[in-house]
PDB file of C-alpha atoms and ligand atoms in Angstrom:
ATOM      1  CA  MET A 162     -25.799  -6.754  -8.624  1.00  0.00           C
ATOM      2  CA  THR A 163     -25.066  -8.530 -11.629  1.00  0.00           C
ATOM      3  CA  GLN A 164     -24.899 -12.506 -10.717  1.00  0.00           C
ATOM      4  CA  ALA A 165     -21.200 -12.572 -10.905  1.00  0.00           C
ATOM      5  CA  ILE A 166     -21.196 -10.249  -7.665  1.00  0.00           C
ATOM      6  CA  LYS A 167     -23.148 -11.581  -4.704  1.00  0.00           C
ATOM      7  CA  ALA A 168     -23.757  -9.594  -1.438  1.00  0.00           C
ATOM      8  CA  ALA A 169     -25.512 -10.893   1.435  1.00  0.00           C
ATOM      9  CA  LEU A 170     -25.809  -9.465   5.352  1.00  0.00           C
ATOM     10  CA  SER A 171     -25.628 -11.920   7.985  1.00  0.00           C
ATOM     11  CA  ASP A 172     -25.042 -10.921  11.342  1.00  0.00           C
ATOM     12  CA  GLY A 173     -23.561  -7.213  10.805  1.00  0.00           C
ATOM     13  CA  VAL A 174     -21.256  -8.903   8.133  1.00  0.00           C
ATOM     14  CA  LEU A 175     -22.057  -7.902   4.554  1.00  0.00           C
ATOM     15  CA  THR A 176     -20.471 -10.787   2.306  1.00  0.00           C
ATOM     16  CA  ILE A 177     -18.814 -10.217  -1.188  1.00  0.00           C
ATOM     17  CA  THR A 178     -18.713 -13.290  -3.315  1.00  0.00           C
ATOM     18  CA  ILE A 179     -17.145 -13.054  -6.813  1.00  0.00           C
ATOM     19  CA  SER A 180     -18.232 -15.358  -8.963  1.00  0.00           C
ATOM     20  CA  ARG A 181     -17.638 -15.555 -12.966  1.00  0.00           C
ATOM     21  CA  THR A 182     -16.005 -18.613 -12.497  1.00  0.00           C
ATOM     22  CA  ASP A 183     -16.218 -19.713 -16.019  1.00  0.00           C
ATOM     23  CA  ARG A 184     -13.411 -16.550 -16.576  1.00  0.00           C
ATOM     24  CA  LYS A 185     -11.369 -17.579 -13.961  1.00  0.00           C
ATOM     25  CA  ASN A 186     -13.249 -14.728 -11.603  1.00  0.00           C
ATOM     26  CA  ALA A 187     -12.135 -12.539 -14.390  1.00  0.00           C
ATOM     27  CA  LEU A 188     -13.410  -8.828 -13.195  1.00  0.00           C
ATOM     28  CA  THR A 189     -15.752  -6.525 -16.506  1.00  0.00           C
ATOM     29  CA  ASN A 190     -16.989  -3.545 -16.034  1.00  0.00           C
ATOM     30  CA  GLU A 191     -20.118  -4.359 -14.857  1.00  0.00           C
ATOM     31  CA  MET A 192     -18.812  -6.630 -12.015  1.00  0.00           C
ATOM     32  CA  TYR A 193     -16.445  -3.206 -11.189  1.00  0.00           C
ATOM     33  CA  GLY A 194     -20.150  -1.553 -10.526  1.00  0.00           C
ATOM     34  CA  ALA A 195     -21.429  -4.282  -8.602  1.00  0.00           C
ATOM     35  CA  LEU A 196     -18.468  -4.135  -6.154  1.00  0.00           C
ATOM     36  CA  ALA A 197     -18.010  -0.140  -5.944  1.00  0.00           C
ATOM     37  CA  ASP A 198     -21.868  -0.413  -4.949  1.00  0.00           C
ATOM     38  CA  ALA A 199     -21.322  -3.449  -2.181  1.00  0.00           C
ATOM     39  CA  VAL A 200     -18.956  -1.346  -0.804  1.00  0.00           C
ATOM     40  CA  ALA A 201     -20.592   1.724  -0.716  1.00  0.00           C
ATOM     41  CA  ARG A 202     -23.589   0.158   1.198  1.00  0.00           C
ATOM     42  CA  ALA A 203     -21.174  -1.175   3.367  1.00  0.00           C
ATOM     43  CA  ASP A 204     -19.739   2.116   4.237  1.00  0.00           C
ATOM     44  CA  GLU A 205     -23.615   3.615   4.299  1.00  0.00           C
ATOM     45  CA  ASP A 206     -25.729   0.823   5.978  1.00  0.00           C
ATOM     46  CA  GLU A 207     -25.423   0.981   9.442  1.00  0.00           C
ATOM     47  CA  GLY A 208     -26.230  -1.974   9.878  1.00  0.00           C
ATOM     48  CA  VAL A 209     -23.163  -3.060   8.398  1.00  0.00           C
ATOM     49  CA  ARG A 210     -20.383  -3.403  10.995  1.00  0.00           C
ATOM     50  CA  ALA A 211     -17.825  -5.384   8.324  1.00  0.00           C
ATOM     51  CA  LEU A 212     -17.324  -6.566   5.065  1.00  0.00           C
ATOM     52  CA  LEU A 213     -15.756 -10.040   4.086  1.00  0.00           C
ATOM     53  CA  ILE A 214     -14.510 -10.287   0.363  1.00  0.00           C
ATOM     54  CA  GLN A 215     -14.204 -13.938  -0.975  1.00  0.00           C
ATOM     55  CA  ALA A 216     -14.382 -15.265  -4.467  1.00  0.00           C
ATOM     56  CA  ASP A 217     -15.931 -19.083  -5.579  1.00  0.00           C
ATOM     57  CA  GLY A 218     -14.085 -20.872  -7.142  1.00  0.00           C
ATOM     58  CA  ASP A 219     -10.397 -22.460  -7.288  1.00  0.00           C
ATOM     59  CA  LEU A 220      -8.925 -18.845  -7.588  1.00  0.00           C
ATOM     60  CA  PHE A 221      -9.821 -15.566  -6.101  1.00  0.00           C
ATOM     61  CA  THR A 222      -9.806 -13.661  -9.577  1.00  0.00           C
ATOM     62  CA  ALA A 223      -7.766 -13.323 -13.093  1.00  0.00           C
ATOM     63  CA  GLY A 224      -8.039  -9.666 -12.707  1.00  0.00           C
ATOM     64  CA  ASN A 225      -9.579  -7.297 -14.580  1.00  0.00           C
ATOM     65  CA  ASP A 226     -10.998  -8.463 -17.879  1.00  0.00           C
ATOM     66  CA  ILE A 227      -8.272  -8.642 -20.631  1.00  0.00           C
ATOM     67  CA  GLY A 228     -10.907  -8.865 -23.071  1.00  0.00           C
ATOM     68  CA  GLU A 229     -12.499  -5.219 -22.436  1.00  0.00           C
ATOM     69  CA  PHE A 230      -8.737  -3.941 -21.582  1.00  0.00           C
ATOM     70  CA  ALA A 231      -8.285  -5.167 -25.401  1.00  0.00           C
ATOM     71  CA  ALA A 232     -11.329  -2.893 -26.330  1.00  0.00           C
ATOM     72  CA  GLN A 233     -10.361   0.334 -24.509  1.00  0.00           C
ATOM     73  CA  SER A 234      -6.790   0.296 -25.728  1.00  0.00           C
ATOM     74  CA  THR A 235      -8.699   0.765 -28.866  1.00  0.00           C
ATOM     75  CA  GLY A 236     -11.214   3.365 -27.675  1.00  0.00           C
ATOM     76  CA  ASN A 237     -13.718   0.887 -27.967  1.00  0.00           C
ATOM     77  CA  GLY A 238     -14.575   0.955 -23.982  1.00  0.00           C
ATOM     78  CA  PRO A 239     -17.368   1.869 -21.955  1.00  0.00           C
ATOM     79  CA  GLU A 240     -18.661   5.469 -21.151  1.00  0.00           C
ATOM     80  CA  GLU A 241     -18.112   4.982 -17.374  1.00  0.00           C
ATOM     81  CA  GLN A 242     -15.309   2.825 -15.955  1.00  0.00           C
ATOM     82  CA  HIS A 243     -16.416   1.781 -12.559  1.00  0.00           C
ATOM     83  CA  VAL A 244     -13.000   0.283 -11.855  1.00  0.00           C
ATOM     84  CA  GLU A 245     -12.176   3.897 -11.248  1.00  0.00           C
ATOM     85  CA  ARG A 246     -15.377   4.060  -8.600  1.00  0.00           C
ATOM     86  CA  PHE A 247     -14.138   0.955  -7.232  1.00  0.00           C
ATOM     87  CA  LEU A 248     -11.009   2.208  -5.974  1.00  0.00           C
ATOM     88  CA  ARG A 249     -11.895   5.049  -5.099  1.00  0.00           C
ATOM     89  CA  ARG A 250     -15.079   3.354  -2.479  1.00  0.00           C
ATOM     90  CA  LEU A 251     -12.333   0.825  -1.401  1.00  0.00           C
ATOM     91  CA  ALA A 252      -9.556   3.508  -0.587  1.00  0.00           C
ATOM     92  CA  THR A 253     -11.628   5.952   1.281  1.00  0.00           C
ATOM     93  CA  ALA A 254     -13.373   2.932   3.578  1.00  0.00           C
ATOM     94  CA  THR A 255     -13.907   3.068   6.822  1.00  0.00           C
ATOM     95  CA  VAL A 256     -16.178  -0.110   7.645  1.00  0.00           C
ATOM     96  CA  PRO A 257     -13.482  -2.852   8.368  1.00  0.00           C
ATOM     97  CA  ILE A 258     -12.813  -5.128   5.436  1.00  0.00           C
ATOM     98  CA  VAL A 259     -11.365  -9.120   5.737  1.00  0.00           C
ATOM     99  CA  ALA A 260     -10.787 -10.464   2.679  1.00  0.00           C
ATOM    100  CA  ALA A 261     -10.905 -14.948   1.576  1.00  0.00           C
ATOM    101  CA  VAL A 262      -8.098 -15.528  -0.706  1.00  0.00           C
ATOM    102  CA  GLN A 263      -8.191 -19.156  -2.494  1.00  0.00           C
ATOM    103  CA  GLY A 264      -5.432 -19.572  -5.686  1.00  0.00           C
ATOM    104  CA  LYS A 265      -3.983 -16.790  -7.936  1.00  0.00           C
ATOM    105  CA  ALA A 266      -5.245 -13.573  -7.169  1.00  0.00           C
ATOM    106  CA  VAL A 267      -4.350 -11.915  -9.681  1.00  0.00           C
ATOM    107  CA  GLY A 268      -3.482  -8.185 -11.009  1.00  0.00           C
ATOM    108  CA  VAL A 269      -6.424  -6.092  -9.493  1.00  0.00           C
ATOM    109  CA  GLY A 270      -6.950  -9.535  -6.989  1.00  0.00           C
ATOM    110  CA  THR A 271      -3.656  -8.574  -5.091  1.00  0.00           C
ATOM    111  CA  THR A 272      -3.634  -4.810  -5.155  1.00  0.00           C
ATOM    112  CA  MET A 273      -6.894  -4.614  -3.163  1.00  0.00           C
ATOM    113  CA  LEU A 274      -6.026  -6.626  -0.929  1.00  0.00           C
ATOM    114  CA  LEU A 275      -3.999  -3.735   0.109  1.00  0.00           C
ATOM    115  CA  HIS A 276      -6.839  -1.794   1.153  1.00  0.00           C
ATOM    116  CA  CYS A 277      -7.952  -4.383   2.822  1.00  0.00           C
ATOM    117  CA  ASP A 278      -7.287  -4.763   6.950  1.00  0.00           C
ATOM    118  CA  TYR A 279      -7.618  -8.071   7.479  1.00  0.00           C
ATOM    119  CA  VAL A 280      -6.697 -10.479   4.561  1.00  0.00           C
ATOM    120  CA  LEU A 281      -6.258 -14.546   5.180  1.00  0.00           C
ATOM    121  CA  LEU A 282      -4.737 -16.795   2.298  1.00  0.00           C
ATOM    122  CA  SER A 283      -5.450 -20.674   1.493  1.00  0.00           C
ATOM    123  CA  ASP A 284      -2.155 -22.582   1.342  1.00  0.00           C
ATOM    124  CA  ASP A 285      -2.137 -22.433  -2.322  1.00  0.00           C
ATOM    125  CA  ALA A 286      -2.770 -18.932  -2.852  1.00  0.00           C
ATOM    126  CA  GLN A 287      -0.333 -16.748  -5.110  1.00  0.00           C
ATOM    127  CA  LEU A 288      -0.246 -13.411  -5.061  1.00  0.00           C
ATOM    128  CA  ILE A 289       0.486 -12.282  -9.243  1.00  0.00           C
ATOM    129  CA  THR A 290       0.537  -8.365 -10.512  1.00  0.00           C
ATOM    130  CA  PRO A 291       1.990  -8.391 -14.100  1.00  0.00           C
ATOM    131  CA  PHE A 292       1.145  -5.217 -14.951  1.00  0.00           C
ATOM    132  CA  VAL A 293       4.728  -4.933 -16.801  1.00  0.00           C
ATOM    133  CA  ASN A 294       3.964  -8.485 -18.561  1.00  0.00           C
ATOM    134  CA  LEU A 295       0.731  -6.808 -20.039  1.00  0.00           C
ATOM    135  CA  ALA A 296       2.765  -3.377 -20.568  1.00  0.00           C
ATOM    136  CA  LEU A 297       0.568  -1.580 -18.165  1.00  0.00           C
ATOM    137  CA  VAL A 298       1.462   0.172 -14.684  1.00  0.00           C
ATOM    138  CA  PRO A 299       0.192  -0.658 -11.399  1.00  0.00           C
ATOM    139  CA  GLU A 300      -2.737   0.462  -9.963  1.00  0.00           C
ATOM    140  CA  ALA A 301      -4.602   0.818  -6.928  1.00  0.00           C
ATOM    141  CA  ALA A 302      -2.433   2.808  -5.623  1.00  0.00           C
ATOM    142  CA  SER A 303       0.001   0.027  -5.245  1.00  0.00           C
ATOM    143  CA  SER A 304       2.781   1.616  -6.702  1.00  0.00           C
ATOM    144  CA  LEU A 305       2.600   3.476  -3.350  1.00  0.00           C
ATOM    145  CA  LEU A 306       1.481   0.950  -0.736  1.00  0.00           C
ATOM    146  CA  LEU A 307       3.291  -2.018  -2.284  1.00  0.00           C
ATOM    147  CA  PRO A 308       6.727  -0.432  -1.388  1.00  0.00           C
ATOM    148  CA  LEU A 309       5.587   1.187   1.709  1.00  0.00           C
ATOM    149  CA  ARG A 310       4.433  -2.366   2.903  1.00  0.00           C
ATOM    150  CA  ILE A 311       7.012  -5.113   1.614  1.00  0.00           C
ATOM    151  CA  GLY A 312      10.083  -3.097   0.493  1.00  0.00           C
ATOM    152  CA  HIS A 313      10.869  -1.356  -2.544  1.00  0.00           C
ATOM    153  CA  VAL A 314      13.026  -4.301  -4.145  1.00  0.00           C
ATOM    154  CA  ARG A 315      10.508  -7.048  -3.239  1.00  0.00           C
ATOM    155  CA  ALA A 316       7.532  -5.041  -5.113  1.00  0.00           C
ATOM    156  CA  PHE A 317       9.873  -4.142  -8.163  1.00  0.00           C
ATOM    157  CA  ASP A 318       9.989  -7.634  -8.450  1.00  0.00           C
ATOM    158  CA  MET A 319       6.496  -8.384  -7.800  1.00  0.00           C
ATOM    159  CA  PHE A 320       5.570  -5.467 -10.498  1.00  0.00           C
ATOM    160  CA  ALA A 321       8.609  -5.772 -12.721  1.00  0.00           C
ATOM    161  CA  LEU A 322       8.835  -9.792 -13.666  1.00  0.00           C
ATOM    162  CA  GLY A 323       4.920 -10.470 -12.374  1.00  0.00           C
ATOM    163  CA  ASP A 324       6.401 -14.018 -10.513  1.00  0.00           C
ATOM    164  CA  PRO A 325       3.414 -15.359  -8.005  1.00  0.00           C
ATOM    165  CA  VAL A 326       4.238 -14.925  -4.221  1.00  0.00           C
ATOM    166  CA  CYS A 327       3.262 -17.756  -2.564  1.00  0.00           C
ATOM    167  CA  ALA A 328       1.291 -17.414   0.682  1.00  0.00           C
ATOM    168  CA  ASP A 329       3.856 -18.253   2.739  1.00  0.00           C
ATOM    169  CA  ASP A 330       5.954 -14.987   1.796  1.00  0.00           C
ATOM    170  CA  ALA A 331       2.752 -13.487   1.478  1.00  0.00           C
ATOM    171  CA  VAL A 332       1.917 -13.529   5.453  1.00  0.00           C
ATOM    172  CA  ALA A 333       6.117 -13.498   6.230  1.00  0.00           C
ATOM    173  CA  TRP A 334       6.311  -9.787   4.166  1.00  0.00           C
ATOM    174  CA  GLY A 335       2.851  -8.410   5.454  1.00  0.00           C
ATOM    175  CA  ILE A 336       0.660  -8.587   2.689  1.00  0.00           C
ATOM    176  CA  ALA A 337      -1.242 -10.981   4.427  1.00  0.00           C
ATOM    177  CA  ASN A 338      -1.911 -11.775   8.386  1.00  0.00           C
ATOM    178  CA  LYS A 339      -2.450 -15.424   8.243  1.00  0.00           C
ATOM    179  CA  LYS A 340      -2.474 -18.415   6.117  1.00  0.00           C
ATOM    180  CA  THR A 341      -5.225 -21.407   6.948  1.00  0.00           C
ATOM    181  CA  SER A 342      -6.443 -24.675   4.621  1.00  0.00           C
ATOM    182  CA  ALA A 343      -8.158 -24.008   1.296  1.00  0.00           C
ATOM    183  CA  SER A 344     -10.863 -26.099   3.186  1.00  0.00           C
ATOM    184  CA  GLU A 345     -11.061 -24.124   6.188  1.00  0.00           C
ATOM    185  CA  LEU A 346     -10.506 -20.244   3.872  1.00  0.00           C
ATOM    186  CA  ARG A 347     -14.652 -19.024   4.623  1.00  0.00           C
ATOM    187  CA  ALA A 348     -15.651 -20.855   7.302  1.00  0.00           C
ATOM    188  CA  GLU A 349     -12.149 -19.033   9.146  1.00  0.00           C
ATOM    189  CA  ALA A 350     -12.688 -15.470   7.354  1.00  0.00           C
ATOM    190  CA  ALA A 351     -15.924 -15.652   8.454  1.00  0.00           C
ATOM    191  CA  LYS A 352     -15.239 -16.622  12.042  1.00  0.00           C
ATOM    192  CA  ILE A 353     -12.944 -12.958  12.075  1.00  0.00           C
ATOM    193  CA  ALA A 354     -15.356 -11.254  10.484  1.00  0.00           C
ATOM    194  CA  ALA A 355     -17.977 -11.849  13.368  1.00  0.00           C
ATOM    195  CA  LYS A 356     -15.644 -11.549  15.892  1.00  0.00           C
ATOM    196  CA  ILE A 357     -14.729  -7.969  14.319  1.00  0.00           C
ATOM    197  CA  ALA A 358     -18.373  -7.226  13.575  1.00  0.00           C
ATOM    198  CA  ALA A 359     -18.808  -7.586  17.338  1.00  0.00           C
ATOM    199  CA  ARG A 360     -16.317  -4.811  18.444  1.00  0.00           C
ATOM    200  CA  PRO A 361     -17.330  -1.496  18.823  1.00  0.00           C
ATOM    201  CA  ALA A 362     -17.568  -0.074  14.994  1.00  0.00           C
ATOM    202  CA  GLY A 363     -17.123   4.074  16.018  1.00  0.00           C
ATOM    203  CA  SER A 364     -14.105   3.136  17.419  1.00  0.00           C
ATOM    204  CA  LEU A 365     -12.736   1.012  14.650  1.00  0.00           C
ATOM    205  CA  THR A 366     -13.942   3.460  12.165  1.00  0.00           C
ATOM    206  CA  ALA A 367     -12.243   6.316  13.890  1.00  0.00           C
ATOM    207  CA  MET A 368      -8.697   3.784  13.792  1.00  0.00           C
ATOM    208  CA  LYS A 369      -9.308   2.731  10.526  1.00  0.00           C
ATOM    209  CA  ARG A 370      -9.391   6.098   9.632  1.00  0.00           C
ATOM    210  CA  LEU A 371      -5.869   7.015  11.343  1.00  0.00           C
ATOM    211  CA  MET A 372      -4.162   4.660  10.300  1.00  0.00           C
ATOM    212  CA  ARG A 373      -4.620   5.131   6.591  1.00  0.00           C
ATOM    213  CA  ASP A 374      -3.862   8.553   4.550  1.00  0.00           C
ATOM    214  CA  ALA A 375      -7.077   8.106   2.442  1.00  0.00           C
ATOM    215  CA  ALA A 376      -6.626  11.730   0.553  1.00  0.00           C
ATOM    216  CA  MET A 377      -2.860  10.603  -0.085  1.00  0.00           C
ATOM    217  CA  ILE A 378      -3.720   7.211  -1.445  1.00  0.00           C
ATOM    218  CA  VAL A 379      -6.571   8.743  -3.293  1.00  0.00           C
ATOM    219  CA  ALA A 380      -4.114  11.271  -5.114  1.00  0.00           C
ATOM    220  CA  GLN A 381      -1.607   8.187  -6.317  1.00  0.00           C
ATOM    221  CA  ILE A 382      -5.239   6.437  -7.774  1.00  0.00           C
ATOM    222  CA  ASP A 383      -5.643   9.348  -9.836  1.00  0.00           C
ATOM    223  CA  ASN A 384      -1.694   9.908 -10.648  1.00  0.00           C
ATOM    224  CA  GLU A 385      -1.851   6.041 -11.810  1.00  0.00           C
ATOM    225  CA  SER A 386      -5.030   6.234 -13.497  1.00  0.00           C
ATOM    226  CA  ALA A 387      -3.801   9.038 -16.216  1.00  0.00           C
ATOM    227  CA  ILE A 388      -0.579   6.477 -16.781  1.00  0.00           C
ATOM    228  CA  PHE A 389      -2.378   3.653 -16.769  1.00  0.00           C
ATOM    229  CA  ALA A 390      -4.702   5.292 -19.605  1.00  0.00           C
ATOM    230  CA  ASP A 391      -1.749   5.673 -21.846  1.00  0.00           C
ATOM    231  CA  ARG A 392      -0.713   2.370 -21.777  1.00  0.00           C
ATOM    232  CA  LEU A 393      -3.796   1.011 -22.038  1.00  0.00           C
ATOM    233  CA  ALA A 394      -3.757   2.591 -25.501  1.00  0.00           C
ATOM    234  CA  SER A 395       0.094   1.988 -26.547  1.00  0.00           C
ATOM    235  CA  ALA A 396       1.292  -0.346 -29.391  1.00  0.00           C
ATOM    236  CA  GLU A 397       2.745  -2.638 -26.595  1.00  0.00           C
ATOM    237  CA  ALA A 398      -0.089  -3.076 -24.440  1.00  0.00           C
ATOM    238  CA  ARG A 399      -2.730  -3.767 -27.218  1.00  0.00           C
ATOM    239  CA  GLU A 400       0.360  -6.394 -28.711  1.00  0.00           C
ATOM    240  CA  ALA A 401      -0.290  -8.404 -25.003  1.00  0.00           C
ATOM    241  CA  PHE A 402      -3.592  -8.571 -25.157  1.00  0.00           C
ATOM    242  CA  SER A 403      -3.748  -9.902 -28.481  1.00  0.00           C
ATOM    243  CA  ALA A 404      -0.783 -12.512 -27.707  1.00  0.00           C
ATOM    244  CA  PHE A 405      -3.328 -13.473 -24.805  1.00  0.00           C
ATOM    245  CA  ALA A 406      -6.052 -13.686 -26.900  1.00  0.00           C
ATOM    246  CA  GLU A 407      -4.486 -16.037 -29.542  1.00  0.00           C
ATOM    247  CA  LYS A 408      -2.915 -17.493 -26.525  1.00  0.00           C
ATOM    248  CA  ARG A 409       0.957 -17.095 -27.946  1.00  0.00           C
ATOM    249  CA  LYS A 410       3.689 -15.224 -26.225  1.00  0.00           C
ATOM    250  CA  PRO A 411       4.145 -11.181 -26.476  1.00  0.00           C
ATOM    251  CA  ASP A 412       6.657 -10.086 -28.865  1.00  0.00           C
ATOM    252  CA  PHE A 413       7.622  -6.694 -27.625  1.00  0.00           C
ATOM    253  CA  THR A 414      11.051  -6.270 -29.576  1.00  0.00           C
ATOM    254  CA  LYS A 415       8.993  -5.138 -32.847  1.00  0.00           C
ATOM    255  CA  THR A 416       6.576  -2.477 -30.546  1.00  0.00           C
ATOM    256  CA  ALA A 417       7.937   1.094 -29.766  1.00  0.00           C
ATOM    257  CA  HIS A 418       8.962   2.114 -26.661  1.00  0.00           C
ATOM    258  CA  VAL A 419       6.009   3.966 -26.237  1.00  0.00           C
TER     259      VAL A 419
HETATM  260  N1  COA B 586      -9.693 -11.722 -18.722  1.00  0.00           N
HETATM  261  C1  COA B 586     -10.086 -12.391 -19.289  1.00  0.00           C
HETATM  262  N2  COA B 586     -10.692 -14.038 -19.433  1.00  0.00           N
HETATM  263  C2  COA B 586      -9.427 -14.571 -18.530  1.00  0.00           C
HETATM  264  C3  COA B 586      -9.200 -14.255 -18.339  1.00  0.00           C
HETATM  265  C4  COA B 586      -8.919 -12.898 -17.746  1.00  0.00           C
HETATM  266  N3  COA B 586      -8.092 -11.854 -16.788  1.00  0.00           N
HETATM  267  N4  COA B 586      -8.506 -14.918 -17.421  1.00  0.00           N
HETATM  268  C5  COA B 586      -8.682 -15.848 -17.839  1.00  0.00           C
HETATM  269  N5  COA B 586      -9.434 -16.318 -18.443  1.00  0.00           N
HETATM  270  C6  COA B 586     -10.347 -16.794 -19.968  1.00  0.00           C
HETATM  271  C7  COA B 586      -9.484 -17.225 -20.143  1.00  0.00           C
HETATM  272  O1  COA B 586      -8.768 -17.297 -21.306  1.00  0.00           O
HETATM  273  C8  COA B 586     -10.365 -18.661 -20.547  1.00  0.00           C
HETATM  274  O2  COA B 586     -10.678 -18.948 -22.171  1.00  0.00           O
HETATM  275  P1  COA B 586     -11.276 -19.983 -22.925  1.00  0.00           P
HETATM  276  O3  COA B 586     -11.605 -20.959 -21.852  1.00  0.00           O
HETATM  277  O4  COA B 586     -12.421 -18.915 -23.871  1.00  0.00           O
HETATM  278  O5  COA B 586      -9.887 -20.167 -23.125  1.00  0.00           O
HETATM  279  C9  COA B 586     -10.854 -18.791 -18.922  1.00  0.00           C
HETATM  280  O6  COA B 586     -10.348 -17.840 -18.836  1.00  0.00           O
HETATM  281  C10 COA B 586      -9.917 -20.036 -18.645  1.00  0.00           C
HETATM  282  O7  COA B 586      -9.318 -19.636 -18.043  1.00  0.00           O
HETATM  283  P2  COA B 586      -7.293 -20.574 -18.337  1.00  0.00           P
HETATM  284  O8  COA B 586      -6.119 -19.209 -18.728  1.00  0.00           O
HETATM  285  O9  COA B 586      -7.758 -21.490 -19.296  1.00  0.00           O
HETATM  286  O10 COA B 586      -6.801 -21.687 -17.274  1.00  0.00           O
HETATM  287  P3  COA B 586      -6.090 -21.813 -16.278  1.00  0.00           P
HETATM  288  O11 COA B 586      -6.276 -22.192 -14.840  1.00  0.00           O
HETATM  289  O12 COA B 586      -5.031 -22.004 -16.617  1.00  0.00           O
HETATM  290  O13 COA B 586      -5.523 -20.015 -15.903  1.00  0.00           O
HETATM  291  C11 COA B 586      -4.717 -17.859 -15.539  1.00  0.00           C
HETATM  292  C12 COA B 586      -5.343 -19.324 -15.238  1.00  0.00           C
HETATM  293  C13 COA B 586      -5.760 -16.721 -14.144  1.00  0.00           C
HETATM  294  C14 COA B 586      -3.592 -18.108 -14.163  1.00  0.00           C
HETATM  295  C15 COA B 586      -4.797 -17.724 -16.620  1.00  0.00           C
HETATM  296  O14 COA B 586      -6.126 -17.702 -16.917  1.00  0.00           O
HETATM  297  C16 COA B 586      -4.028 -16.066 -16.529  1.00  0.00           C
HETATM  298  O15 COA B 586      -3.221 -15.579 -16.524  1.00  0.00           O
HETATM  299  N6  COA B 586      -5.210 -15.092 -16.856  1.00  0.00           N
HETATM  300  C17 COA B 586      -4.571 -13.863 -17.275  1.00  0.00           C
HETATM  301  C18 COA B 586      -4.433 -13.074 -15.469  1.00  0.00           C
HETATM  302  C19 COA B 586      -4.288 -11.343 -15.967  1.00  0.00           C
HETATM  303  O16 COA B 586      -2.593 -11.368 -17.139  1.00  0.00           O
HETATM  304  N7  COA B 586      -4.721 -10.401 -15.839  1.00  0.00           N
HETATM  305  C20 COA B 586      -4.424  -9.016 -16.406  1.00  0.00           C
HETATM  306  C21 COA B 586      -4.102  -8.128 -14.616  1.00  0.00           C
HETATM  307  S1  COA B 586      -4.075  -6.358 -14.730  1.00  0.00           S
END
């Protein structure tokens, strides 16, 4: 397991901590691989009764590593995309998943929350899905799950404009369960995970299966992945990635509509 993803099992709760704070916890292919392995372990190891996802530092995650997006956009990405494995594992997981989110949760940092069963936010949490700003499309089945959860117009706003959604709105709209202070976040999340771990695991697993149509969710991930791959290779996306690297605003007026 990479140092940037830590996993620790205690009293039936497997805690995964995202920890690449010098890059704002941006997720690399290697990190997705470690996350996928951890979710697989949580589902397969009978000693794990709840999974808790949290992050070190002042924000949850800045989303996918944009340098890696840029490499993929020119055909220089890794042979195996671990993100695919991670998203499938998350979508089909039957172990109850708790998330503790402080600061910004960008891109997959927000869309992964749609696969969690209990989401706790700190007061300063901001959910941001800037896929269109990067000339991409939503992933992790969020194009299906987010409109279902919060309605089309709010989901369109989040996806198309990429403006941050604050903790109060996220709770009011049903993306998260509740908010707490940043200083209480971890302890509170651990308490909730421990409570869930004390419930009958077989019943929880059966309930979770009934609540989520995993086959439909995976089918949507597949639909999105094909379009996402096309978008990654587009001139618009290359302009967005170059602009990020050069710390400037992208100029989409000179790129073709592809
Ligand atoms: N991929 C790669 N590197 C990233 C990154 C990402 N997603 N997010 C941040 N970093 C890097 C920055 O380039 C910067 O590197 P530098 O020190 O070499 O300049 C470092 O992490 C610190 O980030 P910085 O932007 O200075 O921090 P901030 O607190 O001002 O802003 C964010 C934090 C998350 C708002 C901002 O970094 C950001 O918008 N990141 C991109 C988010 C994004 O679009 N993700 C993809 C979603 S699909």
